[in-house]
Structures are given as structure tokens and as C-alpha cells.
Amino acid sequence: MNTSDIAVSGPQQPLASLAERGWSRHSSEGTDAGTIVRELGRLGDRLGSRVQGRAGALEEVVQPRAADDAHPRSLSRRYGLGALPFHTELSHRTRPCRYLLLGCIDPGSPAAATMLLDWRTLGFSREELDLLEDTPILVRSGRRSFYSTILSPGGAFLRYDPGCLEAFDERGRQALRVVVDRIAGAPAQAHHWRQGDILIIDNWRVLHGRTPSDRGSGRRLARILIDG
Ligand SMILES: [Fe+2]
């Protein structure tokens, strides 16, 4: 995977860069957890309404988890402290949340980077887009599992998460393969966290992942999810 570091954007043009490239970077006024969470809420409230995360909370603090310590259906359950593959947050919901806000309480040591990738830069052909939009796949979410497509009708969002998407026929396998292959060859961007950093990610447009982490690194990110 080719990576390039993310350039710092000025605090004066935060939401403009979100619209332009699908993510924006901000700095919290303070670096304590309470201030960072408040700042996330303030930014999130400008974008839409909060949605509950997997555990049912409106504000969460996430940290790298070993597989045996993770939510049964989370990516960490499968990948543990290894690299977390690119995914769309809340892919297991019928409509994934529009925005994902992350704030760095502690970058951890060793630190793990958050990886970002705009799916529209993956160079899908018209035929591939049709395949992604038309091919039913199974979205596993326990008793709430359902059928959907990787690309939403009209292409508003890309639903991709190797932890919950499952093909049930050859066409579905082909659709998933197209995405996996394109992601593998894509020039992703790495965000290296500093305490107090905040990222707003347009979850309909930009996939995110994480570089490998370590048990006990101390990495902690505050997270809120927003429906736009
Ligand atoms: Fe995620």
C-alpha cells in the first residue's frame, strides 16, 4: 500500500475541506478527554444528529483491542491488534452513519495511524460501479442481518466492511473482489495522531482503517457518529 502523510489544514477552513476531500482536521482547545469529547460534540452538532455506536452509546472511547477482548462482531474480533482493514463505519446498519468524528485523547506508544481512502479515487469502471450497485450481498448483523448492495442506489455511499459483508453467489464474490483489489493498490493517506487532534470523516465517501497496534499502547480515541 502506498501512503502519504496528511497535510495539516488551517483551523479557519475546516468544514470546507470536509466537503472538498471528504475529511478535515481540527485541533481541540484542550487536550484532556472531557474537552476533546465536548469539542467533538460541538463539531458533530453542526453536521447533524448523533447516532449510537455498536455498544449503544452516543459518545465512545475506542482503543485497540485484542481479538479475545473485542465485540463479537467487530473487526477487532477478527483482526485484533493487527492492521484494521479499510471499512465504512456502521456498515451493518441499513444506512451507515454519514460522519465519523474521532478525537485523540492519547496517540499511544507505539502510536497507530488512522488510514483514509476516498472510494471515488479507486477508479471503478462504469461496469464495476453497476456490479457494486446491482449485486445483492448479505450484511451480517446477527438476527438483524439483511441483504443489500456494496454501492447504494445512485452511489451516495459505499458499504464496505470485510467483517460483516458476505457474498452468497459468484457475482457477489466478484463484487467483493473488485473492491478488495482496488483497495490493495490504492494510494491511501495516513493520519498520525497527536493529542487533541480531531478528524471529521465523511463516512459515505472516505473509508478508514488503522495500522497495527500493540497491547497496552495506551492509544485512546474519542468517537462520535453523526447522521447528516
Ligand atoms: Fe471504524
Short mmCIF file of C-alpha atoms and ligand atoms in Angstrom, two decimals:
data_model
loop_
_atom_site.label_atom_id
_atom_site.label_comp_id
_atom_site.label_asym_id
_atom_site.label_seq_id
_atom_site.Cartn_x
_atom_site.Cartn_y
_atom_site.Cartn_z
CA MET A 1 0.00 0.00 0.00
CA ASN A 2 1.35 3.43 -0.91
CA THR A 3 0.85 6.02 1.77
CA SER A 4 1.37 9.72 2.04
CA ASP A 5 1.16 11.84 5.12
CA ILE A 6 -1.79 14.12 5.54
CA ALA A 7 -1.04 17.80 5.32
CA VAL A 8 -2.30 19.96 8.16
CA SER A 9 -5.24 22.13 7.21
CA GLY A 10 -5.76 25.51 8.81
CA PRO A 11 -8.42 25.74 11.50
CA GLN A 12 -10.13 28.54 9.56
CA GLN A 13 -11.27 26.31 6.71
CA PRO A 14 -12.30 23.11 8.45
CA LEU A 15 -15.68 22.27 7.01
CA ALA A 16 -14.70 23.46 3.52
CA SER A 17 -12.02 20.77 3.35
CA LEU A 18 -14.57 18.21 4.56
CA ALA A 19 -16.75 18.99 1.55
CA GLU A 20 -13.80 19.14 -0.82
CA ARG A 21 -11.88 15.99 0.06
CA GLY A 22 -14.15 14.06 2.41
CA TRP A 23 -12.29 14.63 5.69
CA SER A 24 -10.98 17.53 7.72
CA ARG A 25 -8.60 18.01 10.59
CA HIS A 26 -9.13 20.19 13.63
CA SER A 27 -7.42 20.92 16.90
CA SER A 28 -9.19 20.76 20.22
CA GLU A 29 -8.83 23.76 22.56
CA GLY A 30 -7.60 21.47 25.29
CA THR A 31 -6.08 18.01 25.39
CA ASP A 32 -7.97 16.46 28.31
CA ALA A 33 -10.58 13.83 27.47
CA GLY A 34 -13.54 15.97 28.60
CA THR A 35 -12.58 18.92 26.40
CA ILE A 36 -11.94 16.70 23.38
CA VAL A 37 -15.30 14.95 23.75
CA ARG A 38 -17.08 18.31 24.11
CA GLU A 39 -15.33 19.63 21.02
CA LEU A 40 -16.35 16.53 19.05
CA GLY A 41 -19.92 17.12 20.13
CA ARG A 42 -19.79 20.78 19.13
CA LEU A 43 -18.48 19.94 15.66
CA GLY A 44 -20.81 16.99 15.28
CA ASP A 45 -23.88 19.02 16.20
CA ARG A 46 -23.08 21.38 13.30
CA LEU A 47 -23.26 18.43 10.92
CA GLY A 48 -26.32 16.51 12.03
CA SER A 49 -27.69 14.37 14.82
CA ARG A 50 -25.80 11.81 16.86
CA VAL A 51 -26.21 8.10 16.30
CA GLN A 52 -25.49 5.32 18.76
CA GLY A 53 -22.42 3.20 18.19
CA ARG A 54 -22.35 -0.57 18.44
CA ALA A 55 -22.49 -0.58 22.21
CA GLY A 56 -25.43 1.85 22.25
CA ALA A 57 -23.52 4.94 23.43
CA LEU A 58 -23.62 8.38 21.79
CA GLU A 59 -20.02 9.07 22.81
CA GLU A 60 -17.43 6.34 22.89
CA VAL A 61 -13.75 5.99 23.69
CA VAL A 62 -12.17 3.41 21.44
CA GLN A 63 -8.86 1.67 21.95
CA PRO A 64 -7.09 -1.13 20.12
CA ARG A 65 -8.45 -4.45 21.32
CA ALA A 66 -7.00 -7.91 21.14
CA ALA A 67 -9.30 -10.38 19.38
CA ASP A 68 -10.30 -12.17 22.60
CA ASP A 69 -11.32 -8.89 24.19
CA ALA A 70 -13.37 -7.42 21.32
CA HIS A 71 -17.10 -7.19 20.49
CA PRO A 72 -18.11 -10.49 18.86
CA ARG A 73 -18.98 -8.91 15.52
CA SER A 74 -16.37 -6.16 15.43
CA LEU A 75 -13.39 -6.02 13.11
CA SER A 76 -11.11 -6.25 16.15
CA ARG A 77 -12.57 -9.68 16.86
CA ARG A 78 -11.13 -10.87 13.58
CA TYR A 79 -8.03 -8.69 13.20
CA GLY A 80 -7.20 -7.97 16.85
CA LEU A 81 -4.22 -5.66 17.22
CA GLY A 82 -3.12 -6.20 13.61
CA ALA A 83 -3.93 -3.69 10.90
CA LEU A 84 -7.66 -2.99 10.76
CA PRO A 85 -8.70 -3.08 7.10
CA PHE A 86 -10.48 -0.22 5.39
CA HIS A 87 -14.16 -0.11 6.13
CA THR A 88 -17.27 2.06 6.28
CA GLU A 89 -18.37 2.69 9.87
CA LEU A 90 -21.70 1.04 10.79
CA SER A 91 -21.80 -0.99 7.57
CA HIS A 92 -24.09 -3.39 9.41
CA ARG A 93 -26.84 -0.75 9.61
CA THR A 94 -29.22 -0.31 6.69
CA ARG A 95 -27.87 3.21 6.31
CA PRO A 96 -24.33 3.73 7.66
CA CYS A 97 -23.84 7.00 9.55
CA ARG A 98 -22.84 9.97 7.42
CA TYR A 99 -19.96 11.29 9.54
CA LEU A 100 -17.44 9.82 11.92
CA LEU A 101 -15.64 12.14 14.34
CA LEU A 102 -12.50 10.98 16.10
CA GLY A 103 -10.54 12.90 18.73
CA CYS A 104 -7.16 11.88 20.07
CA ILE A 105 -7.04 11.57 23.85
CA ASP A 106 -3.77 9.62 23.68
CA PRO A 107 -1.91 8.65 20.49
CA GLY A 108 -0.43 5.66 22.31
CA SER A 109 3.07 4.29 22.32
CA PRO A 110 3.77 2.85 19.89
CA ALA A 111 1.26 5.03 18.04
CA ALA A 112 -1.01 3.63 15.35
CA ALA A 113 -2.11 5.77 12.41
CA THR A 114 -5.63 6.11 11.04
CA MET A 115 -5.70 5.38 7.31
CA LEU A 116 -8.06 7.22 4.97
CA LEU A 117 -9.14 6.38 1.45
CA ASP A 118 -11.74 8.12 -0.75
CA TRP A 119 -13.54 5.32 -2.62
CA ARG A 120 -14.20 7.64 -5.56
CA THR A 121 -10.47 7.66 -6.25
CA LEU A 122 -10.42 3.87 -6.67
CA GLY A 123 -11.06 4.18 -10.40
CA PHE A 124 -14.07 1.85 -10.72
CA SER A 125 -15.25 1.48 -14.32
CA ARG A 126 -18.92 2.01 -15.25
CA GLU A 127 -19.36 -1.79 -15.40
CA GLU A 128 -17.78 -2.22 -11.97
CA LEU A 129 -19.98 0.50 -10.48
CA ASP A 130 -23.03 -1.28 -11.93
CA LEU A 131 -21.81 -4.55 -10.42
CA LEU A 132 -21.40 -2.91 -7.00
CA GLU A 133 -24.78 -1.20 -7.22
CA ASP A 134 -26.78 -4.14 -8.56
CA THR A 135 -25.34 -7.20 -6.83
CA PRO A 136 -27.06 -8.33 -3.65
CA ILE A 137 -24.81 -9.32 -0.78
CA LEU A 138 -25.56 -10.42 2.75
CA VAL A 139 -24.89 -7.94 5.55
CA ARG A 140 -24.38 -9.98 8.69
CA SER A 141 -25.65 -8.45 11.88
CA GLY A 142 -26.90 -11.33 13.98
CA ARG A 143 -30.70 -11.53 13.95
CA ARG A 144 -30.84 -8.20 12.13
CA SER A 145 -28.88 -9.47 9.08
CA PHE A 146 -30.20 -8.23 5.75
CA TYR A 147 -29.48 -8.13 2.02
CA SER A 148 -28.08 -5.03 0.43
CA THR A 149 -25.54 -3.85 -2.13
CA ILE A 150 -22.00 -2.51 -1.74
CA LEU A 151 -22.84 0.69 -3.59
CA SER A 152 -26.10 2.34 -2.57
CA PRO A 153 -28.64 3.21 -5.28
CA GLY A 154 -27.31 6.26 -7.09
CA GLY A 155 -23.89 5.85 -5.47
CA ALA A 156 -24.48 8.01 -2.38
CA PHE A 157 -22.36 5.70 -0.24
CA LEU A 158 -20.14 2.67 -0.46
CA ARG A 159 -20.86 0.00 2.13
CA TYR A 160 -17.70 -1.97 2.73
CA ASP A 161 -16.61 -3.93 5.78
CA PRO A 162 -14.91 -7.31 5.49
CA GLY A 163 -16.24 -8.09 8.97
CA CYS A 164 -19.91 -8.14 8.00
CA LEU A 165 -20.30 -8.34 4.21
CA GLU A 166 -20.70 -11.78 2.75
CA ALA A 167 -21.22 -12.94 -0.82
CA PHE A 168 -23.70 -15.77 -1.37
CA ASP A 169 -23.13 -16.27 -5.10
CA GLU A 170 -20.41 -15.87 -7.71
CA ARG A 171 -21.48 -12.38 -8.68
CA GLY A 172 -21.29 -11.27 -5.06
CA ARG A 173 -17.81 -12.75 -4.72
CA GLN A 174 -16.80 -10.90 -7.87
CA ALA A 175 -18.14 -7.60 -6.47
CA LEU A 176 -16.26 -8.02 -3.19
CA ARG A 177 -13.09 -8.99 -5.08
CA VAL A 178 -13.23 -5.82 -7.17
CA VAL A 179 -13.30 -3.69 -4.01
CA VAL A 180 -10.57 -5.68 -2.24
CA ASP A 181 -8.28 -5.50 -5.29
CA ARG A 182 -8.76 -1.78 -5.77
CA ILE A 183 -8.18 -1.01 -2.10
CA ALA A 184 -4.99 -3.09 -2.10
CA GLY A 185 -3.50 -1.00 -4.90
CA ALA A 186 -4.78 2.37 -3.72
CA PRO A 187 -2.72 5.32 -2.52
CA ALA A 188 -4.14 5.71 1.00
CA GLN A 189 -3.36 8.55 3.36
CA ALA A 190 -2.06 8.10 6.89
CA HIS A 191 -3.08 10.36 9.74
CA HIS A 192 -0.53 10.26 12.58
CA TRP A 193 -2.31 11.38 15.71
CA ARG A 194 -1.24 14.00 18.19
CA GLN A 195 -3.09 14.58 21.42
CA GLY A 196 -6.01 16.96 20.82
CA ASP A 197 -6.25 16.25 17.08
CA ILE A 198 -9.75 15.81 15.72
CA LEU A 199 -10.69 14.25 12.40
CA ILE A 200 -14.09 14.55 10.77
CA ILE A 201 -14.56 11.84 8.17
CA ASP A 202 -17.36 11.74 5.59
CA ASN A 203 -18.17 8.08 6.13
CA TRP A 204 -20.15 7.85 2.88
CA ARG A 205 -17.11 8.80 0.89
CA VAL A 206 -13.93 8.02 2.82
CA LEU A 207 -13.09 4.55 4.10
CA HIS A 208 -10.94 4.32 7.22
CA GLY A 209 -8.63 1.76 8.76
CA ARG A 210 -5.82 1.53 11.33
CA THR A 211 -2.20 0.49 11.17
CA PRO A 212 -1.15 -2.33 13.57
CA SER A 213 -1.20 -1.55 17.27
CA ASP A 214 0.18 -3.07 20.44
CA ARG A 215 -1.38 -4.43 23.58
CA GLY A 216 -1.15 -1.76 26.26
CA SER A 217 -0.10 1.03 23.87
CA GLY A 218 -2.50 3.38 25.66
CA ARG A 219 -3.98 4.65 22.40
CA ARG A 220 -7.40 6.15 23.05
CA LEU A 221 -9.66 7.95 20.60
CA ALA A 222 -12.98 9.56 21.44
CA ARG A 223 -15.58 8.82 18.78
CA ILE A 224 -18.99 10.13 17.89
CA LEU A 225 -21.14 9.19 14.91
CA ILE A 226 -23.41 11.58 13.08
CA ASP A 227 -26.30 11.19 10.68
CA GLY A 228 -26.33 14.06 8.24
FE FE B 1 -14.19 2.12 12.24
#
